[in-house]
Tab-separated table of C-alpha atoms in Angstrom:
chain	number	residue	atom	x	y	z
A	774	UNK	CA	27.289	-1.566	-8.346
A	775	UNK	CA	30.306	-2.639	-10.430
A	776	UNK	CA	29.730	-6.243	-9.372
A	777	UNK	CA	26.439	-6.117	-11.318
A	778	UNK	CA	27.993	-5.018	-14.613
A	779	UNK	CA	27.604	-7.704	-17.236
A	780	UNK	CA	24.758	-9.369	-15.333
A	781	UNK	CA	21.381	-9.914	-17.004
A	782	UNK	CA	18.192	-8.658	-15.360
A	783	UNK	CA	14.501	-9.516	-15.683
A	784	UNK	CA	11.864	-7.193	-14.228
A	785	UNK	CA	8.184	-7.837	-13.484
A	786	UNK	CA	5.492	-5.826	-11.725
A	787	UNK	CA	3.080	-2.914	-11.920
A	788	UNK	CA	5.261	0.085	-10.961
A	789	UNK	CA	7.944	1.925	-12.923
A	790	UNK	CA	10.269	3.745	-10.503
A	791	UNK	CA	12.394	0.753	-9.458
A	792	UNK	CA	12.764	-0.311	-13.084
A	793	UNK	CA	13.796	3.262	-13.860
A	794	UNK	CA	16.697	2.886	-11.397
A	795	UNK	CA	17.800	-0.283	-13.198
A	796	UNK	CA	17.683	1.451	-16.581
A	797	UNK	CA	19.397	4.618	-15.334
A	798	UNK	CA	22.197	2.485	-13.899
A	799	UNK	CA	22.868	1.186	-17.399
A	800	UNK	CA	22.355	-2.439	-16.388
A	801	UNK	CA	21.341	-5.074	-18.918
A	802	UNK	CA	17.567	-5.541	-18.643
A	803	UNK	CA	16.801	-8.415	-21.009
A	804	UNK	CA	13.056	-8.809	-20.323
A	805	UNK	CA	10.307	-6.678	-18.791
A	806	UNK	CA	6.999	-8.247	-17.792
A	807	UNK	CA	4.157	-5.813	-16.992
A	808	UNK	CA	0.859	-6.369	-15.178
A	809	UNK	CA	-1.886	-5.607	-17.739
A	810	UNK	CA	-3.428	-2.141	-17.352
A	811	UNK	CA	-0.847	-1.083	-14.767
A	812	UNK	CA	1.020	2.200	-14.467
A	813	UNK	CA	4.126	0.282	-15.522
A	814	UNK	CA	2.507	-0.880	-18.764
A	815	UNK	CA	1.264	2.615	-19.603
A	816	UNK	CA	4.681	4.139	-18.881
A	817	UNK	CA	6.525	1.556	-20.965
A	818	UNK	CA	4.151	2.078	-23.889
A	819	UNK	CA	4.529	5.861	-23.651
A	820	UNK	CA	8.336	5.553	-23.681
A	821	UNK	CA	8.389	3.002	-26.468
A	822	UNK	CA	10.195	0.432	-24.300
A	823	UNK	CA	9.729	-3.253	-25.205
A	824	UNK	CA	7.806	-5.414	-22.733
A	825	UNK	CA	5.481	-8.376	-22.495
A	826	UNK	CA	2.087	-8.228	-20.823
A	827	UNK	CA	1.662	-10.907	-18.153
A	828	UNK	CA	-1.074	-13.357	-19.110
A	829	UNK	CA	-1.240	-15.415	-15.903
A	830	UNK	CA	0.983	-17.177	-13.353
A	831	UNK	CA	1.555	-20.295	-15.474
A	832	UNK	CA	2.563	-18.167	-18.453
A	833	UNK	CA	5.000	-16.063	-16.415
A	834	UNK	CA	6.639	-19.116	-14.834
A	835	UNK	CA	7.136	-20.633	-18.285
A	836	UNK	CA	8.654	-17.396	-19.571
A	837	UNK	CA	11.111	-17.265	-16.670
A	838	UNK	CA	12.067	-20.900	-17.150
A	839	UNK	CA	13.068	-20.136	-20.736
A	840	UNK	CA	14.795	-16.775	-20.190
A	841	UNK	CA	18.522	-16.376	-19.583
A	842	UNK	CA	19.053	-13.998	-16.631
A	843	UNK	CA	21.095	-13.587	-13.459
A	844	UNK	CA	18.722	-11.415	-11.410
A	845	UNK	CA	14.926	-11.251	-11.367
A	846	UNK	CA	13.512	-8.070	-9.812
A	847	UNK	CA	9.865	-7.920	-8.710
A	848	UNK	CA	7.992	-4.733	-7.792
A	849	UNK	CA	4.232	-4.860	-7.386
A	850	UNK	CA	3.872	-8.321	-8.919
A	851	UNK	CA	0.590	-9.896	-7.688
A	852	UNK	CA	1.798	-13.444	-8.321
A	853	UNK	CA	3.462	-15.834	-5.877
A	854	UNK	CA	6.324	-17.466	-7.752
A	855	UNK	CA	7.793	-20.934	-7.061
A	856	UNK	CA	11.271	-19.590	-6.270
A	857	UNK	CA	12.933	-22.918	-5.455
A	858	UNK	CA	11.659	-24.438	-8.695
A	859	UNK	CA	12.763	-21.435	-10.767
A	860	UNK	CA	16.186	-21.249	-9.148
A	861	UNK	CA	16.917	-24.949	-9.553
A	862	UNK	CA	20.641	-25.652	-9.683
A	863	UNK	CA	21.459	-22.210	-11.085
A	864	UNK	CA	22.933	-19.119	-9.441
A	865	UNK	CA	19.853	-17.039	-10.324
A	866	UNK	CA	18.797	-14.540	-7.667
A	867	UNK	CA	15.202	-13.394	-7.112
A	868	UNK	CA	14.712	-9.971	-5.525
A	869	UNK	CA	11.536	-8.160	-4.468
A	870	UNK	CA	10.800	-4.609	-3.344
A	871	UNK	CA	7.943	-4.482	-0.823
A	872	UNK	CA	6.277	-1.285	0.517
A	873	UNK	CA	6.798	-1.847	4.235
A	874	UNK	CA	9.607	-2.411	6.715
A	875	UNK	CA	9.618	-6.186	6.691
A	876	UNK	CA	8.926	-8.377	8.507
A	877	UNK	CA	6.097	-6.048	9.602
A	878	UNK	CA	3.131	-5.641	7.259
A	879	UNK	CA	3.684	-8.560	4.967
A	880	UNK	CA	0.794	-9.077	2.570
A	881	UNK	CA	-0.854	-7.391	-0.392
A	882	UNK	CA	-1.996	-4.125	1.217
A	883	UNK	CA	0.681	-2.827	3.622
A	884	UNK	CA	0.045	0.876	2.888
A	885	UNK	CA	-3.582	1.051	4.126
A	886	UNK	CA	-2.647	-1.511	6.780
A	887	UNK	CA	-0.001	0.770	8.265
A	888	UNK	CA	-2.470	3.671	8.538
A	889	UNK	CA	-5.318	1.532	9.837
A	890	UNK	CA	-3.130	0.230	12.658
A	891	UNK	CA	-1.028	3.353	13.204
A	892	UNK	CA	2.297	1.693	12.339
A	893	UNK	CA	5.398	2.932	10.578
A	894	UNK	CA	5.827	1.831	6.969
A	895	UNK	CA	8.525	2.189	4.328
A	896	UNK	CA	10.135	-0.074	1.748
A	897	UNK	CA	12.295	-3.199	1.817
A	898	UNK	CA	14.468	-4.687	-0.908
A	899	UNK	CA	14.872	-8.377	-0.086
A	900	UNK	CA	15.775	-11.731	-1.540
A	901	UNK	CA	12.772	-13.887	-2.397
A	902	UNK	CA	12.082	-17.392	-1.172
A	903	UNK	CA	8.998	-19.610	-1.215
A	904	UNK	CA	7.525	-17.716	1.740
A	905	UNK	CA	5.303	-14.693	1.044
A	906	UNK	CA	7.415	-11.539	1.521
A	907	UNK	CA	10.119	-13.688	3.123
A	908	UNK	CA	13.818	-13.807	2.437
A	909	UNK	CA	16.814	-11.893	3.727
A	910	UNK	CA	16.780	-8.091	3.720
A	911	UNK	CA	19.213	-6.251	1.418
A	912	UNK	CA	18.198	-2.633	2.104
A	913	UNK	CA	15.403	-0.820	3.902
A	914	UNK	CA	13.954	2.702	4.156
A	915	UNK	CA	11.529	3.637	6.956
A	916	UNK	CA	8.576	6.045	6.792
A	917	UNK	CA	7.606	6.855	10.411
A	918	UNK	CA	3.884	6.930	11.184
A	919	UNK	CA	2.458	10.400	11.875
A	920	UNK	CA	-1.133	11.553	12.257
A	921	UNK	CA	-0.927	13.783	9.172
A	922	UNK	CA	-0.567	10.823	6.792
A	923	UNK	CA	-3.356	9.638	4.515
A	924	UNK	CA	-3.405	6.757	2.068
A	925	UNK	CA	-2.945	8.828	-1.077
A	926	UNK	CA	0.128	10.581	0.297
A	927	UNK	CA	1.575	7.428	1.821
A	928	UNK	CA	1.344	5.621	-1.505
A	929	UNK	CA	3.405	8.385	-3.102
A	930	UNK	CA	5.955	8.265	-0.284
A	931	UNK	CA	6.086	4.475	-0.517
A	932	UNK	CA	6.874	4.600	-4.231
A	933	UNK	CA	9.735	6.988	-3.440
A	934	UNK	CA	10.923	4.778	-0.567
A	935	UNK	CA	10.893	1.713	-2.837
A	936	UNK	CA	13.101	3.553	-5.308
A	937	UNK	CA	15.454	4.707	-2.520
A	938	UNK	CA	15.703	1.227	-0.982
A	939	UNK	CA	16.438	-0.340	-4.361
A	940	UNK	CA	19.056	2.312	-5.102
A	941	UNK	CA	20.806	1.433	-1.819
A	942	UNK	CA	20.666	-2.239	-2.772
A	943	UNK	CA	22.159	-1.530	-6.188
A	944	UNK	CA	24.963	0.520	-4.662
A	945	UNK	CA	25.893	-2.447	-2.476
A	946	UNK	CA	25.730	-4.839	-5.425
A	947	UNK	CA	22.965	-6.677	-3.531
A	948	UNK	CA	25.623	-7.609	-0.987
A	949	UNK	CA	23.651	-6.671	2.123
A	950	UNK	CA	21.994	-9.655	3.719
A	951	UNK	CA	20.123	-9.556	7.007
A	952	UNK	CA	17.714	-12.244	8.120
A	953	UNK	CA	14.163	-11.118	8.860
A	954	UNK	CA	13.897	-11.249	12.642
A	955	UNK	CA	10.395	-11.943	13.937
A	956	UNK	CA	9.481	-10.629	17.380
A	957	UNK	CA	5.809	-11.667	17.460
A	958	UNK	CA	4.191	-8.245	17.030
A	959	UNK	CA	4.301	-8.176	13.215
A	960	UNK	CA	1.137	-7.716	11.180
A	961	UNK	CA	0.142	-9.489	7.975
A	962	UNK	CA	-2.379	-7.339	6.160
A	963	UNK	CA	-4.654	-7.979	3.189
A	964	UNK	CA	-7.544	-5.548	2.747
A	965	UNK	CA	-11.069	-6.863	3.228
A	966	UNK	CA	-14.299	-5.000	2.496
A	967	UNK	CA	-15.393	-5.094	6.138
A	968	UNK	CA	-12.258	-3.178	7.156
A	969	UNK	CA	-13.720	-0.092	5.440
A	970	UNK	CA	-17.021	-0.149	7.374
A	971	UNK	CA	-16.916	2.621	9.982
A	972	UNK	CA	-17.645	1.405	13.505
A	973	UNK	CA	-19.037	4.408	15.394
A	974	UNK	CA	-18.493	2.610	18.696
A	975	UNK	CA	-14.733	3.045	18.131
A	976	UNK	CA	-12.858	6.048	19.514
A	977	UNK	CA	-12.172	9.145	17.409
A	978	UNK	CA	-8.526	8.339	16.701
A	979	UNK	CA	-9.399	4.865	15.401
A	980	UNK	CA	-12.146	6.183	13.117
A	981	UNK	CA	-9.903	8.918	11.708
A	982	UNK	CA	-7.122	6.386	11.004
A	983	UNK	CA	-9.638	4.129	9.285
A	984	UNK	CA	-10.956	6.932	7.056
A	985	UNK	CA	-7.436	8.051	6.128
A	986	UNK	CA	-6.415	4.467	5.418
A	987	UNK	CA	-8.987	4.198	2.630
A	988	UNK	CA	-9.262	7.733	1.251
A	989	UNK	CA	-8.107	6.966	-2.300
A	990	UNK	CA	-10.535	7.178	-5.225
A	991	UNK	CA	-10.639	3.404	-5.623
A	992	UNK	CA	-11.464	2.765	-1.953
A	993	UNK	CA	-13.348	4.792	0.686
A	994	UNK	CA	-14.376	4.101	4.275
A	995	UNK	CA	-18.148	4.158	4.639
A	996	UNK	CA	-21.210	3.721	6.819
A	997	UNK	CA	-24.707	2.605	5.906
A	998	UNK	CA	-27.689	4.938	6.298
A	999	UNK	CA	-31.235	4.343	5.027
A	1000	UNK	CA	-29.922	1.530	2.874
A	1001	UNK	CA	-27.315	3.751	1.205
A	1002	UNK	CA	-23.543	3.414	1.323
A	1003	UNK	CA	-22.219	6.779	2.547
A	1004	UNK	CA	-18.515	7.145	1.672
A	1005	UNK	CA	-16.263	9.369	3.811
A	1006	UNK	CA	-12.805	10.377	2.550
A	1007	UNK	CA	-11.637	12.760	5.275
A	1008	UNK	CA	-12.177	13.420	8.980
A	1009	UNK	CA	-10.734	15.437	11.831
A	1010	UNK	CA	-10.992	15.878	15.591
A	1011	UNK	CA	-12.823	19.012	16.809
A	1012	UNK	CA	-11.972	20.231	20.325
A	1013	UNK	CA	-13.264	23.826	20.238
A	1014	UNK	CA	-14.495	24.574	23.804
A	1015	UNK	CA	-17.841	26.019	22.676
A	1016	UNK	CA	-18.498	23.001	20.448
A	1017	UNK	CA	-17.583	20.657	23.298
A	1018	UNK	CA	-19.958	22.555	25.605
A	1019	UNK	CA	-22.817	22.060	23.153
A	1020	UNK	CA	-21.923	18.395	22.741
A	1021	UNK	CA	-22.151	17.745	26.496
A	1022	UNK	CA	-25.941	17.843	26.209
A	1023	UNK	CA	-25.985	15.312	23.372
A	1024	UNK	CA	-25.804	11.549	23.190
A	1025	UNK	CA	-22.773	9.626	22.042
A	1026	UNK	CA	-22.626	9.390	18.215
A	1027	UNK	CA	-25.373	12.006	17.846
A	1028	UNK	CA	-25.093	14.328	14.842
A	1029	UNK	CA	-24.755	17.899	16.108
A	1030	UNK	CA	-24.620	19.767	12.811
A	1031	UNK	CA	-25.123	19.007	9.135
A	1032	UNK	CA	-23.619	21.728	6.955
A	1033	UNK	CA	-22.068	22.069	3.492
A	1034	UNK	CA	-21.796	18.327	3.018
A	1035	UNK	CA	-20.142	17.776	6.411
A	1036	UNK	CA	-21.201	16.092	9.639
A	1037	UNK	CA	-20.231	16.956	13.208
A	1038	UNK	CA	-20.729	14.049	15.603
A	1039	UNK	CA	-20.297	13.810	19.363
A	1040	UNK	CA	-17.512	11.387	20.314
A	1041	UNK	CA	-16.528	11.185	23.979
A	1042	UNK	CA	-15.259	14.539	25.249
A	1043	UNK	CA	-14.800	15.948	21.742
A	1044	UNK	CA	-16.401	15.828	18.310
A	1045	UNK	CA	-15.673	14.108	15.028
A	1046	UNK	CA	-16.001	16.037	11.788
A	1047	UNK	CA	-16.659	13.938	8.684
A	1048	UNK	CA	-15.737	15.609	5.388
A	1049	UNK	CA	-15.605	14.847	1.669
A	1050	UNK	CA	-18.735	12.740	1.924
A	1051	UNK	CA	-20.154	10.983	-1.125
A	1052	UNK	CA	-23.779	9.817	-1.470
A	1053	UNK	CA	-24.811	12.255	1.272
A	1054	UNK	CA	-28.368	11.223	2.269
A	1055	UNK	CA	-30.861	14.077	2.362
A	1056	UNK	CA	-32.644	12.403	5.285
A	1057	UNK	CA	-29.569	12.627	7.537
A	1058	UNK	CA	-30.297	15.490	9.932
A	1059	UNK	CA	-29.040	16.937	13.234
A	1060	UNK	CA	-30.181	14.733	16.091
A	1061	UNK	CA	-29.568	11.484	14.194
A	1062	UNK	CA	-27.784	8.766	16.176
A	1063	UNK	CA	-25.230	6.975	13.997
A	1064	UNK	CA	-24.408	3.307	14.427
A	1065	UNK	CA	-22.456	0.699	12.506
């Protein structure tokens, strides 16, 4: 940490907790650039901290070219910066905090991606280069995948992991440096609308992961029924022996019960319960066969 005293920092992004670590450490933050409408912007305004709202990529690049700093820290910045151009012949260092254990789950949406594919997540503080989410690793914190995770909770854990990873990096004075080692099994994940469409031909575990991966208010896994988009925000496996006995007489993907805004569907040797359903169609009854 002492090696960073006297250094000048720039910060840009949409989240506050990493910036909070910089400020709490008493380091010299000369400029803060906030994504418009972000949690970071609201928090800065509430605290009366000076900042500039990011207009676009060209504007931000120009600002960085004309700002005197030693370290640029990015956290939740949805802009790919020309790092080589900005570094030039200077000793400026560009650092990013990404919500996954790089090199796995590069891309814009690693949190839902980790749940959708059943992979561990976390946070990585790393040097930036011209490659998306590339550059050597400074510090890393892992969040193991477990079946009790959902997207809302994992986002909260990821924000905490980002803060913890950055704190470790600060303590080392950004001295840690480990090359990202690719083994060929890494995922790159950007969310697409079709990823949220429930495929009832999939197994129960896959469907539950998919629903949990998109259970935030701004998202939502869904299926189409009678021309309506039916959003599902929670699901669970039902293995009660009496329920399974009833289901043996039914067809795959047949709705067994409709009750209190929930659906119970036969899936293999068990049943799938869909909960927290929005736009529940009145025409959806027991005996309905669901399909993608």
